[in-house]
C-alpha cells in the first residue's frame, strides 16, 4: 500500500463536509513506525505514534474591577463617583455591556485582551458597598489578589492616580464596608483617584458631592484614560508594570 502517493478523504467530527488532502499525511515519527523493518502490532504502533491531547485548558479565573460611588442622577458626575466613571470608561473601551443588575450592582462580564473580567458598580450607596462586592467575590470564588477597587481619595491631588497592592481603608467609608465583608482582609489591589482637599473650611461630606468645573472635567478625562491603560497593563502584564506606568505618568505630568 502506497501511503504517500494518492489523496486521502476523511470526515471531521461535527463537520458534514469531507476533506481531501493531496499532500502526505505522515509525520516523521509516524513514518518511522509504519516503514520500520520491525513488525509490531499495527494498532499498537499507530497508538504509540499518534497521540491526541483531549484535555481542556484550565479556565482562567476572572478579575473583578469595582468602581465605588452612589447611584442616582443626584450623585452623577460628582467627586465621590469617580470610581463609577472609571468603570464606565473601561466598559466603553472594552465593549463590555453594563446593562444588567446583579448582586446589588450594575454588572457586566467580558474580556480585557484574553483575560476574563467582571465589572461592577455597587448600587447599595457608598457606605454599604461591601454587601455587593462581598457577594460577587463569594459567588464567583475570586481570589482577593484579583479584586481591584477604584475609589476617590481626598488625600491625593486632583486627578492623580495611585495604585497599591494592599492597604487599609484610609477613612473611606466604601472601603471600610468592603474590608468588613472581607473579614478584615486588606490584601487586594486598589486604584485611588485624587479629588483634592475641600477649600477653606468646607465640610468634606459636602465637598465630595460637588460637581467638577470645566477645567477639572477636562483634566479628569485624561486621568480616566490613564486609569484604563493601567488596568489593561495590570491584567495582561502584572501589578509591577502597571504601578510603574502609573508612577511614570505622574512624574511626567509633574515635569511638564
CSV table of C-alpha atoms in Angstrom, one decimal:
chain,number,residue,atom,x,y,z
A,1,UNK,CA,0.0,0.0,0.0
A,2,UNK,CA,1.4,3.4,-1.0
A,3,UNK,CA,0.5,5.8,1.8
A,4,UNK,CA,2.4,8.7,0.3
A,5,UNK,CA,1.1,8.8,-3.2
A,6,UNK,CA,-2.6,9.4,-3.6
A,7,UNK,CA,-5.0,11.7,-1.8
A,8,UNK,CA,-6.9,11.0,1.4
A,9,UNK,CA,-10.6,11.7,2.1
A,10,UNK,CA,-12.0,11.7,5.6
A,11,UNK,CA,-14.7,13.2,7.7
A,12,UNK,CA,-14.1,15.6,10.6
A,13,UNK,CA,-16.2,15.2,13.8
A,14,UNK,CA,-19.1,17.6,13.7
A,15,UNK,CA,-18.5,18.5,10.1
A,16,UNK,CA,-20.6,17.3,7.2
A,17,UNK,CA,-18.0,18.0,4.6
A,18,UNK,CA,-15.2,15.7,4.0
A,19,UNK,CA,-11.6,17.0,3.4
A,20,UNK,CA,-9.4,15.8,0.6
A,21,UNK,CA,-5.7,16.1,1.2
A,22,UNK,CA,-3.3,15.8,-1.7
A,23,UNK,CA,-0.2,16.0,0.4
A,24,UNK,CA,1.3,13.2,2.5
A,25,UNK,CA,-0.4,12.8,5.9
A,26,UNK,CA,2.6,11.3,7.6
A,27,UNK,CA,4.7,12.9,10.3
A,28,UNK,CA,8.4,11.9,10.8
A,29,UNK,CA,7.6,9.8,13.8
A,30,UNK,CA,4.7,8.1,12.1
A,31,UNK,CA,6.8,7.3,9.0
A,32,UNK,CA,9.4,5.5,11.2
A,33,UNK,CA,6.7,3.4,12.8
A,34,UNK,CA,4.9,2.5,9.5
A,35,UNK,CA,8.0,1.7,7.5
A,36,UNK,CA,10.3,0.1,10.1
A,37,UNK,CA,11.6,-3.3,9.3
A,38,UNK,CA,10.2,-4.5,12.6
A,39,UNK,CA,6.8,-5.9,12.6
A,40,UNK,CA,4.9,-4.7,15.8
A,41,UNK,CA,1.2,-4.9,16.0
A,42,UNK,CA,-0.2,-2.3,13.7
A,43,UNK,CA,-2.7,-1.0,16.2
A,44,UNK,CA,-0.1,-0.7,18.9
A,45,UNK,CA,2.3,1.2,16.6
A,46,UNK,CA,-0.4,3.6,15.5
A,47,UNK,CA,-1.5,4.3,19.0
A,48,UNK,CA,2.1,4.9,20.1
A,49,UNK,CA,2.8,7.2,17.2
A,50,UNK,CA,-0.4,9.2,17.1
A,51,UNK,CA,-1.4,10.8,20.3
A,52,UNK,CA,-4.2,13.3,20.7
A,53,UNK,CA,-4.4,15.7,23.7
A,54,UNK,CA,-8.0,15.8,24.6
A,55,UNK,CA,-7.5,17.6,27.9
A,56,UNK,CA,-9.1,21.1,28.0
A,57,UNK,CA,-7.0,24.1,29.1
A,58,UNK,CA,-7.6,25.3,32.6
A,59,UNK,CA,-10.1,28.1,32.6
A,60,UNK,CA,-8.7,31.4,33.8
A,61,UNK,CA,-10.2,32.9,37.0
A,62,UNK,CA,-11.9,36.2,36.3
A,63,UNK,CA,-10.7,39.5,37.7
A,64,UNK,CA,-13.2,41.8,39.4
A,65,UNK,CA,-12.9,45.5,38.9
A,66,UNK,CA,-15.2,47.5,41.2
A,67,UNK,CA,-15.8,51.2,41.0
A,68,UNK,CA,-17.3,52.9,44.1
A,69,UNK,CA,-20.0,55.6,44.1
A,70,UNK,CA,-23.6,56.4,44.8
A,71,UNK,CA,-26.5,55.5,42.5
A,72,UNK,CA,-28.9,58.1,41.1
A,73,UNK,CA,-28.7,61.3,39.0
A,74,UNK,CA,-28.2,63.4,42.1
A,75,UNK,CA,-24.7,61.9,42.5
A,76,UNK,CA,-23.8,61.5,38.9
A,77,UNK,CA,-20.6,63.3,37.8
A,78,UNK,CA,-19.6,64.3,41.4
A,79,UNK,CA,-16.2,63.7,43.0
A,80,UNK,CA,-17.5,60.8,45.1
A,81,UNK,CA,-18.4,58.9,41.9
A,82,UNK,CA,-15.1,58.9,40.1
A,83,UNK,CA,-15.0,55.1,40.7
A,84,UNK,CA,-18.2,54.7,38.7
A,85,UNK,CA,-16.7,56.8,36.0
A,86,UNK,CA,-13.6,54.7,35.8
A,87,UNK,CA,-15.6,51.5,35.4
A,88,UNK,CA,-17.8,53.2,32.7
A,89,UNK,CA,-14.6,54.2,30.9
A,90,UNK,CA,-13.3,50.6,30.9
A,91,UNK,CA,-16.7,49.2,29.9
A,92,UNK,CA,-17.0,51.5,26.9
A,93,UNK,CA,-13.4,50.9,25.7
A,94,UNK,CA,-13.6,47.2,26.0
A,95,UNK,CA,-17.1,46.8,24.7
A,96,UNK,CA,-18.5,45.3,27.9
A,97,UNK,CA,-22.2,46.0,28.4
A,98,UNK,CA,-23.3,47.1,31.9
A,99,UNK,CA,-27.0,46.7,31.3
A,100,UNK,CA,-27.7,44.0,33.9
A,101,UNK,CA,-28.2,44.4,37.7
A,102,UNK,CA,-26.8,41.5,39.8
A,103,UNK,CA,-25.5,41.2,43.3
A,104,UNK,CA,-26.9,44.7,44.1
A,105,UNK,CA,-24.7,46.2,41.4
A,106,UNK,CA,-24.7,47.4,37.9
A,107,UNK,CA,-22.9,44.4,36.4
A,108,UNK,CA,-21.0,43.4,33.2
A,109,UNK,CA,-18.9,40.5,32.1
A,110,UNK,CA,-16.3,40.4,29.3
A,111,UNK,CA,-12.6,40.4,28.5
A,112,UNK,CA,-9.6,42.6,28.6
A,113,UNK,CA,-7.4,41.0,26.0
A,114,UNK,CA,-7.8,37.3,26.7
A,115,UNK,CA,-8.4,37.8,30.4
A,116,UNK,CA,-12.0,37.4,31.7
A,117,UNK,CA,-13.2,40.3,33.7
A,118,UNK,CA,-16.2,41.3,35.8
A,119,UNK,CA,-17.1,45.0,36.1
A,120,UNK,CA,-19.3,46.2,38.9
A,121,UNK,CA,-20.7,49.4,40.3
A,122,UNK,CA,-22.5,48.7,43.6
A,123,UNK,CA,-25.9,50.3,43.9
A,124,UNK,CA,-26.1,50.0,47.6
A,125,UNK,CA,-24.9,53.5,48.3
A,126,UNK,CA,-21.2,54.1,49.2
A,127,UNK,CA,-21.3,53.1,52.9
A,128,UNK,CA,-22.7,49.6,52.1
A,129,UNK,CA,-20.5,48.8,49.1
A,130,UNK,CA,-19.2,45.6,50.8
A,131,UNK,CA,-22.7,44.0,50.6
A,132,UNK,CA,-22.4,43.9,46.8
A,133,UNK,CA,-18.7,43.3,46.5
A,134,UNK,CA,-18.6,40.5,49.1
A,135,UNK,CA,-21.4,38.7,47.4
A,136,UNK,CA,-19.7,38.8,44.0
A,137,UNK,CA,-16.4,37.6,45.3
A,138,UNK,CA,-18.1,34.8,47.2
A,139,UNK,CA,-20.3,33.6,44.3
A,140,UNK,CA,-17.5,33.6,41.7
A,141,UNK,CA,-14.8,32.5,44.2
A,142,UNK,CA,-12.5,35.3,43.0
A,143,UNK,CA,-9.1,35.4,44.8
A,144,UNK,CA,-8.7,38.7,46.6
A,145,UNK,CA,-5.5,39.4,44.7
A,146,UNK,CA,-7.7,39.7,41.6
A,147,UNK,CA,-10.1,42.1,43.0
A,148,UNK,CA,-9.4,45.8,42.1
A,149,UNK,CA,-11.4,48.5,43.9
A,150,UNK,CA,-11.4,52.0,42.4
A,151,UNK,CA,-12.4,55.0,44.6
A,152,UNK,CA,-12.0,58.7,45.2
A,153,UNK,CA,-9.3,59.9,47.6
A,154,UNK,CA,-9.1,63.4,49.1
A,155,UNK,CA,-5.5,62.8,50.2
A,156,UNK,CA,-4.3,62.8,46.6
A,157,UNK,CA,-4.0,65.9,44.5
A,158,UNK,CA,-6.9,66.3,42.0
A,159,UNK,CA,-6.8,63.8,39.0
A,160,UNK,CA,-3.7,62.0,40.3
A,161,UNK,CA,-3.6,58.2,40.4
A,162,UNK,CA,-2.1,55.8,42.9
A,163,UNK,CA,-2.1,52.0,42.5
A,164,UNK,CA,-1.4,49.9,45.6
A,165,UNK,CA,-1.3,46.1,46.1
A,166,UNK,CA,-3.0,46.3,49.5
A,167,UNK,CA,-3.7,48.6,52.5
A,168,UNK,CA,-6.3,50.0,54.9
A,169,UNK,CA,-9.4,51.9,54.2
A,170,UNK,CA,-7.8,55.4,54.7
A,171,UNK,CA,-11.1,56.7,56.2
A,172,UNK,CA,-13.1,55.9,53.1
A,173,UNK,CA,-16.5,54.5,54.1
A,174,UNK,CA,-16.9,52.4,51.0
A,175,UNK,CA,-13.6,50.7,51.6
A,176,UNK,CA,-14.4,50.2,55.2
A,177,UNK,CA,-17.5,48.3,54.2
A,178,UNK,CA,-15.6,46.2,51.7
A,179,UNK,CA,-12.9,45.3,54.2
A,180,UNK,CA,-15.5,44.3,56.8
A,181,UNK,CA,-17.2,42.0,54.3
A,182,UNK,CA,-13.7,40.5,53.5
A,183,UNK,CA,-13.5,39.7,57.3
A,184,UNK,CA,-10.7,42.3,57.8
A,185,UNK,CA,-8.6,41.1,54.8
A,186,UNK,CA,-6.9,44.1,53.1
A,187,UNK,CA,-4.8,42.1,50.7
A,188,UNK,CA,-6.4,43.3,47.5
A,189,UNK,CA,-5.2,45.9,45.0
A,190,UNK,CA,-6.9,49.3,44.8
A,191,UNK,CA,-6.7,52.3,42.4
A,192,UNK,CA,-7.1,55.6,44.1
A,193,UNK,CA,-8.2,58.7,42.1
A,194,UNK,CA,-7.3,62.0,43.7
A,195,UNK,CA,-10.1,64.6,44.1
A,196,UNK,CA,-8.2,67.1,46.2
A,197,UNK,CA,-9.0,68.7,49.6
A,198,UNK,CA,-12.0,70.8,50.2
A,199,UNK,CA,-11.3,74.6,50.1
A,200,UNK,CA,-11.2,76.6,53.3
A,201,UNK,CA,-13.5,75.1,56.0
A,202,UNK,CA,-15.9,73.3,53.7
A,203,UNK,CA,-17.4,70.2,55.1
A,204,UNK,CA,-15.7,67.2,53.4
A,205,UNK,CA,-19.1,65.4,53.1
A,206,UNK,CA,-20.4,68.4,51.0
A,207,UNK,CA,-17.2,68.6,49.0
A,208,UNK,CA,-17.2,65.1,47.7
A,209,UNK,CA,-20.7,65.7,46.3
A,210,UNK,CA,-19.7,68.8,44.3
A,211,UNK,CA,-19.6,68.6,40.5
A,212,UNK,CA,-16.5,69.4,38.6
A,213,UNK,CA,-15.5,72.6,36.9
A,214,UNK,CA,-15.0,72.6,33.2
A,215,UNK,CA,-11.2,72.6,33.7
A,216,UNK,CA,-11.4,69.8,36.2
A,217,UNK,CA,-13.6,67.8,33.9
A,218,UNK,CA,-11.0,68.0,31.1
A,219,UNK,CA,-8.2,67.0,33.4
A,220,UNK,CA,-10.2,64.1,34.9
A,221,UNK,CA,-11.0,62.8,31.4
A,222,UNK,CA,-7.2,62.4,30.7
A,223,UNK,CA,-6.8,60.7,34.1
A,224,UNK,CA,-9.5,58.2,33.3
A,225,UNK,CA,-7.7,57.2,30.1
A,226,UNK,CA,-4.5,56.7,32.2
A,227,UNK,CA,-6.5,54.6,34.6
A,228,UNK,CA,-7.9,52.5,31.7
A,229,UNK,CA,-4.4,51.8,30.4
A,230,UNK,CA,-3.2,51.0,34.0
A,231,UNK,CA,-6.0,48.3,34.3
A,232,UNK,CA,-5.1,46.8,30.9
A,233,UNK,CA,-1.4,46.5,32.0
A,234,UNK,CA,-2.4,45.1,35.4
A,235,UNK,CA,-4.4,42.3,33.9
A,236,UNK,CA,-2.2,41.5,31.0
A,237,UNK,CA,1.3,42.2,32.3
A,238,UNK,CA,1.1,42.2,36.1
A,239,UNK,CA,1.0,44.6,39.0
A,240,UNK,CA,4.5,45.8,39.0
A,241,UNK,CA,4.4,47.1,35.4
A,242,UNK,CA,1.0,48.7,36.0
A,243,UNK,CA,2.3,50.5,39.1
A,244,UNK,CA,5.4,51.7,37.2
A,245,UNK,CA,3.1,53.0,34.4
A,246,UNK,CA,1.0,55.0,36.9
A,247,UNK,CA,4.0,56.4,38.7
A,248,UNK,CA,5.8,57.3,35.5
A,249,UNK,CA,2.8,59.1,34.2
A,250,UNK,CA,2.6,61.0,37.4
A,251,UNK,CA,6.3,62.1,37.2
A,252,UNK,CA,5.9,63.2,33.5
A,253,UNK,CA,2.9,65.3,34.4
A,254,UNK,CA,4.8,66.9,37.2
A,255,UNK,CA,7.8,67.7,34.9
A,256,UNK,CA,5.5,69.2,32.2
